[in-house]
Short mmCIF file of C-alpha atoms in Angstrom, two decimals:
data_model
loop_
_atom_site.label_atom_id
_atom_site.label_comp_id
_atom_site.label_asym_id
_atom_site.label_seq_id
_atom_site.Cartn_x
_atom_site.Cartn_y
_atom_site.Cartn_z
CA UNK A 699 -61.66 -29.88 24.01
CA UNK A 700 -60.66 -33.62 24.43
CA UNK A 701 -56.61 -34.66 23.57
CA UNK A 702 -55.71 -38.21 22.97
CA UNK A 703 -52.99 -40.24 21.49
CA UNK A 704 -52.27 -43.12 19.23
CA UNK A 705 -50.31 -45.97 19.77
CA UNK A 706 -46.53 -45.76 18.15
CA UNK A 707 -46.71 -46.47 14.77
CA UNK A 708 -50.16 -46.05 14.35
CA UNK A 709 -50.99 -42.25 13.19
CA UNK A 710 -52.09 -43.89 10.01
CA UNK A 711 -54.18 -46.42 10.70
CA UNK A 712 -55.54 -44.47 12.99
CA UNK A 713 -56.75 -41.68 10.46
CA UNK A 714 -57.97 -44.12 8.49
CA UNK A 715 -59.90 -45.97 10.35
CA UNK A 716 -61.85 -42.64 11.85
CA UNK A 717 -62.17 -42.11 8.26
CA UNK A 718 -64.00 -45.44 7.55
CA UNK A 719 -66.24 -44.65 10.45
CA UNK A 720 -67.41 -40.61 10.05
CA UNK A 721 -70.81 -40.97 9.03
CA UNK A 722 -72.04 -43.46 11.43
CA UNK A 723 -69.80 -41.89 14.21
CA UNK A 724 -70.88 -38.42 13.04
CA UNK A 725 -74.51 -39.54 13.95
CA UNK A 726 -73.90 -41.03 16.90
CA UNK A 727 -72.47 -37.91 18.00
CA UNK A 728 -75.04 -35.59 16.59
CA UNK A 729 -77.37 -37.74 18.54
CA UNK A 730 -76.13 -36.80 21.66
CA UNK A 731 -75.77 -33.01 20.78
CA UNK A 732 -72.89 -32.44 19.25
CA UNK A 733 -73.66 -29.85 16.56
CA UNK A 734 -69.52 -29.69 15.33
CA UNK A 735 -66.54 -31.88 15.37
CA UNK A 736 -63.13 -30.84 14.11
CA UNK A 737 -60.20 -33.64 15.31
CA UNK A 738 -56.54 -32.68 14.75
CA UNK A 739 -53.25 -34.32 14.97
CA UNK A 740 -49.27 -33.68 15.29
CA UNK A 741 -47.84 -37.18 15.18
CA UNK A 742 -49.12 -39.34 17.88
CA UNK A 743 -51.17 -36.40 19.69
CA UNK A 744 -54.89 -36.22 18.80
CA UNK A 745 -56.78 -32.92 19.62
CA UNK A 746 -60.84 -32.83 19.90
CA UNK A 747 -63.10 -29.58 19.56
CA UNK A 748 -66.52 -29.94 20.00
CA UNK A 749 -69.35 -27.76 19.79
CA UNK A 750 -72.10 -29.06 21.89
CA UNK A 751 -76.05 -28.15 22.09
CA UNK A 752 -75.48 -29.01 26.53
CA UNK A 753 -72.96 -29.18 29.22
CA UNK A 754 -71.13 -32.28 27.53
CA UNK A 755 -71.78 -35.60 26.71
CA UNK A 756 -70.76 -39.30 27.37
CA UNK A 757 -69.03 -39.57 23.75
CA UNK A 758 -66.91 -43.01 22.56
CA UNK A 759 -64.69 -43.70 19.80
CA UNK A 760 -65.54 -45.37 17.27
CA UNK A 761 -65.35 -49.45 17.96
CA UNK A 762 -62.00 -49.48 15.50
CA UNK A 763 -60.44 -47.18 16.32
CA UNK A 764 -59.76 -47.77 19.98
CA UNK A 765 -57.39 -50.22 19.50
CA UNK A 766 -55.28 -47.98 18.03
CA UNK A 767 -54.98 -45.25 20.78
CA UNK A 768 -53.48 -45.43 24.19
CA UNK A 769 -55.51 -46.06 27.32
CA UNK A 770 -54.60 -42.62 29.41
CA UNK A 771 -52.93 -43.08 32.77
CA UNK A 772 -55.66 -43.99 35.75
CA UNK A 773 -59.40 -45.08 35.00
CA UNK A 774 -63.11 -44.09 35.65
CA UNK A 775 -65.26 -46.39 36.89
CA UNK A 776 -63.10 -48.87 35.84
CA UNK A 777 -62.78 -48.25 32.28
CA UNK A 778 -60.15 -47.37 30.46
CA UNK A 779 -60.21 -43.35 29.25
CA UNK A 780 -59.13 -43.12 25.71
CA UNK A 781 -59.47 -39.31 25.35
CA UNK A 782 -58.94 -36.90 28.58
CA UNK A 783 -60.42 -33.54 28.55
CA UNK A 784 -58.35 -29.86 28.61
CA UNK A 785 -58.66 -27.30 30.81
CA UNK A 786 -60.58 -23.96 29.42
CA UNK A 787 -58.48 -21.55 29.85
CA UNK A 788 -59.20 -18.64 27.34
CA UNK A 789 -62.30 -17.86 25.06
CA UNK A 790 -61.90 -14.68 22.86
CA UNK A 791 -65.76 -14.80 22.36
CA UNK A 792 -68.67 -16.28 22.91
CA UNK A 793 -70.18 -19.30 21.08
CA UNK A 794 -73.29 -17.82 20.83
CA UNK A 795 -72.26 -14.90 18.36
CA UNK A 796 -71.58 -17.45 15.64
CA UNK A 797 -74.45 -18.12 13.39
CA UNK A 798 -75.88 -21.83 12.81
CA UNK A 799 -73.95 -23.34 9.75
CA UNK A 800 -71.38 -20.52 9.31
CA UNK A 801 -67.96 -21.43 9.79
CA UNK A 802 -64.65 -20.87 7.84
CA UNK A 803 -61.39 -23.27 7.62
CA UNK A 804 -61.10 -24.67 10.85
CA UNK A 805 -57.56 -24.31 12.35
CA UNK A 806 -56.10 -26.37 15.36
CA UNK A 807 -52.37 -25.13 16.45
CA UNK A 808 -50.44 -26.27 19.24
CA UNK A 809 -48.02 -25.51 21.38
CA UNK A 810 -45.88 -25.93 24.95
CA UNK A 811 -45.48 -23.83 27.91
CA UNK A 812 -42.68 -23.96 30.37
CA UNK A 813 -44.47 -25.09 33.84
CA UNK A 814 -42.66 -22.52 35.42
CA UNK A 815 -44.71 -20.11 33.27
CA UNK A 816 -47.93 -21.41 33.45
CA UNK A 817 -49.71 -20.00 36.29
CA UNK A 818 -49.12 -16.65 34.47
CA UNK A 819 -49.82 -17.18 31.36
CA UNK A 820 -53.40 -18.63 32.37
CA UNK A 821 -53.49 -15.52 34.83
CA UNK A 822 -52.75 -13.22 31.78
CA UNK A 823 -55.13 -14.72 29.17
CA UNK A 824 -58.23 -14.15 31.67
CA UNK A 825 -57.13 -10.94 32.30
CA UNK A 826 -57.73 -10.13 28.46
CA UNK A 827 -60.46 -12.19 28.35
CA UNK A 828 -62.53 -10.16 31.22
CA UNK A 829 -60.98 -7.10 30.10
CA UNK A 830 -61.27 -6.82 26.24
CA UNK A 831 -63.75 -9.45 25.08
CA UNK A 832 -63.62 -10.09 20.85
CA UNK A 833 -60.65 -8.20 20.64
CA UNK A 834 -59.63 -9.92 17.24
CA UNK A 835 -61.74 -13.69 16.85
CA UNK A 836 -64.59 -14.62 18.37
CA UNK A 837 -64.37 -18.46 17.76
CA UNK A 838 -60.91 -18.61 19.11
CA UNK A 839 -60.21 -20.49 22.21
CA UNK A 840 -57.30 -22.61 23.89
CA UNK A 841 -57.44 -25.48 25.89
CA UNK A 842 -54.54 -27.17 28.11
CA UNK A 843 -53.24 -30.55 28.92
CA UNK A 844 -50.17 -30.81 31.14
CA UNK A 845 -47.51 -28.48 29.13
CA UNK A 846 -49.55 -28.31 25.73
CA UNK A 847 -52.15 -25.94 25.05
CA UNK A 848 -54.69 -26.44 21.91
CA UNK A 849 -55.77 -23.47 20.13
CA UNK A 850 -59.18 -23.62 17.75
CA UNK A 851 -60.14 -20.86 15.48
CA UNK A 852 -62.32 -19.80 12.33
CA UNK A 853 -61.04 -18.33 9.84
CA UNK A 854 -61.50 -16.06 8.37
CA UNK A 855 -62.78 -14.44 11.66
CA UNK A 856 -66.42 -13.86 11.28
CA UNK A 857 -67.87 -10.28 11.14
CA UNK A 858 -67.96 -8.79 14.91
CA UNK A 859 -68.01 -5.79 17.31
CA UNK A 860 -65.68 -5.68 20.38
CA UNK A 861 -67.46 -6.89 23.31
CA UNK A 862 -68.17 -5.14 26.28
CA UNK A 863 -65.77 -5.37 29.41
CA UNK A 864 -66.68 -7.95 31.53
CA UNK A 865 -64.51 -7.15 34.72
CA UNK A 866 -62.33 -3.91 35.39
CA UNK A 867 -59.63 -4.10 37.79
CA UNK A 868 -58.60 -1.11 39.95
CA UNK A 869 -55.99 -0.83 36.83
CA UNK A 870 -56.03 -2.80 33.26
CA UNK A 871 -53.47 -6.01 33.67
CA UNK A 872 -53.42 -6.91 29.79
CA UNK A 873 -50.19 -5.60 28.80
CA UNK A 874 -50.01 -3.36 26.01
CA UNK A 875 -47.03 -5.48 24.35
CA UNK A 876 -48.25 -8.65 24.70
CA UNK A 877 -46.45 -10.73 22.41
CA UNK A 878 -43.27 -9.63 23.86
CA UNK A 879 -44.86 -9.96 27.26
CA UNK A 880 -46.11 -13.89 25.84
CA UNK A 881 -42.71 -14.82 24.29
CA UNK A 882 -41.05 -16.15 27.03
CA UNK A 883 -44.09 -18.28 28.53
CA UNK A 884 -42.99 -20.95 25.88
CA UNK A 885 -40.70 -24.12 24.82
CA UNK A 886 -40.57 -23.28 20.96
CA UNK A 887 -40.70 -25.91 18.55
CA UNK A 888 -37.94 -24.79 16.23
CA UNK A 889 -36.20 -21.29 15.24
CA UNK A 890 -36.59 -20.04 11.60
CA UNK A 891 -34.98 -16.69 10.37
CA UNK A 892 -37.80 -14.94 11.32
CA UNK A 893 -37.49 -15.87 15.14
CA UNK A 894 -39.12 -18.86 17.26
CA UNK A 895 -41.63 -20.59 16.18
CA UNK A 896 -44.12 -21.70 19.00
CA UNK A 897 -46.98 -22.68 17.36
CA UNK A 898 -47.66 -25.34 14.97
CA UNK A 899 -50.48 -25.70 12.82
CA UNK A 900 -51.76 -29.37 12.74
CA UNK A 901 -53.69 -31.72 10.40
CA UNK A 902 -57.13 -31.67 9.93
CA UNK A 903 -58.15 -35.34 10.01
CA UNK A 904 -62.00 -34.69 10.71
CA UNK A 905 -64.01 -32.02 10.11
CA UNK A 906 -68.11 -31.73 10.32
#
């Protein structure tokens, strides 16, 4: 999980010009082991899943569109990073119990934790994690940048059986009522008349 961000004014062009470069891009990357791509965006913010066949890669933008992003604060090497990779911080399964080639709509959300909050909410999530693997998608996960976190799932969830434990604690530490337990980890977006709203689906603007 990679986020990046286009210049101001730019969201646009931007698509477009990843657009004008999938298939060529799309080989590069599948020459280098990336078996999946699915790129997302909420205005300026660009969000990156890959699936690879390795540990990672050395991946580039395409040659048009880096122009249109911003360089990210501090360098490697000397060059300039145009894409900065999340923390892992949850997985609800494991990429191995998806088969080759099967995959549903592909969802990215996002949304933004209060830093006093974060610690715990990481602490929580691996807690359910160790504690009650596949508990309700297998190809969801969420990465985190700063205060956003990046969530990527399948839907409809693929066909699964509840993992096995992984961990168990002298006593179980997922709470029972976790979305009340969750609630006040966030910044919402908005409020609508059915409460908060603290995450927002974003638009697909590649998908292989």
């Amino acid at each position: 999980m990679y986020r990046a961000q286009t210049k101001v004014g730019c969201e646009v062009g931007f698509a477009l010009a990843l657009a004008e470069a999938a298939v060529s891009w799309q080989r590069e990357l599948r020459g280098q082991g990336v078996v999946g791509c699915s790129i997302f965006a909420k205005g300026s913010g660009v969000f990156l899943y890959f699936e690879m066949t390795g540990e990672g890669c050395e991946w580039e933008w395409p040659i048009t569109c880096k122009p249109l992003l911003e360089a990210w604060p501090g360098s490697f090497g000397g060059e300039h990073r145009y894409a900065v990779p999340m923390l892992d911080i949850f997985h609800d399964g494991e990429p191995e119990m998806k088969e080759a080639g099967q995959s549903g709509e592909r969802v990215g959300s996002l949304a933004r934790l209060k830093p006093s909050k974060y610690s715990s909410y990481i602490f929580y999530h691996y807690a359910m994690q160790e504690e009650k693997p596949s508990c309700f998608n297998p190809t969801y996960l969420i990465g985190a940048h700063e205060e956003l976190i990046f969530s990527y799932q399948e839907r409809p969830a693929p066909s699964f059986e509840h993992g096995v434990t992984r961990r168990k604690w002298p006593a179980p530490i997922t709470p029972e009522n976790w979305h009340d337990v969750m609630q006040p980890h966030f910044i919402p977006w908005s409020e609508s008349e059915h409460g908060p709203i603290l995450w927002e689906t974003m638009d697909t603007i590649l998908s292989f």
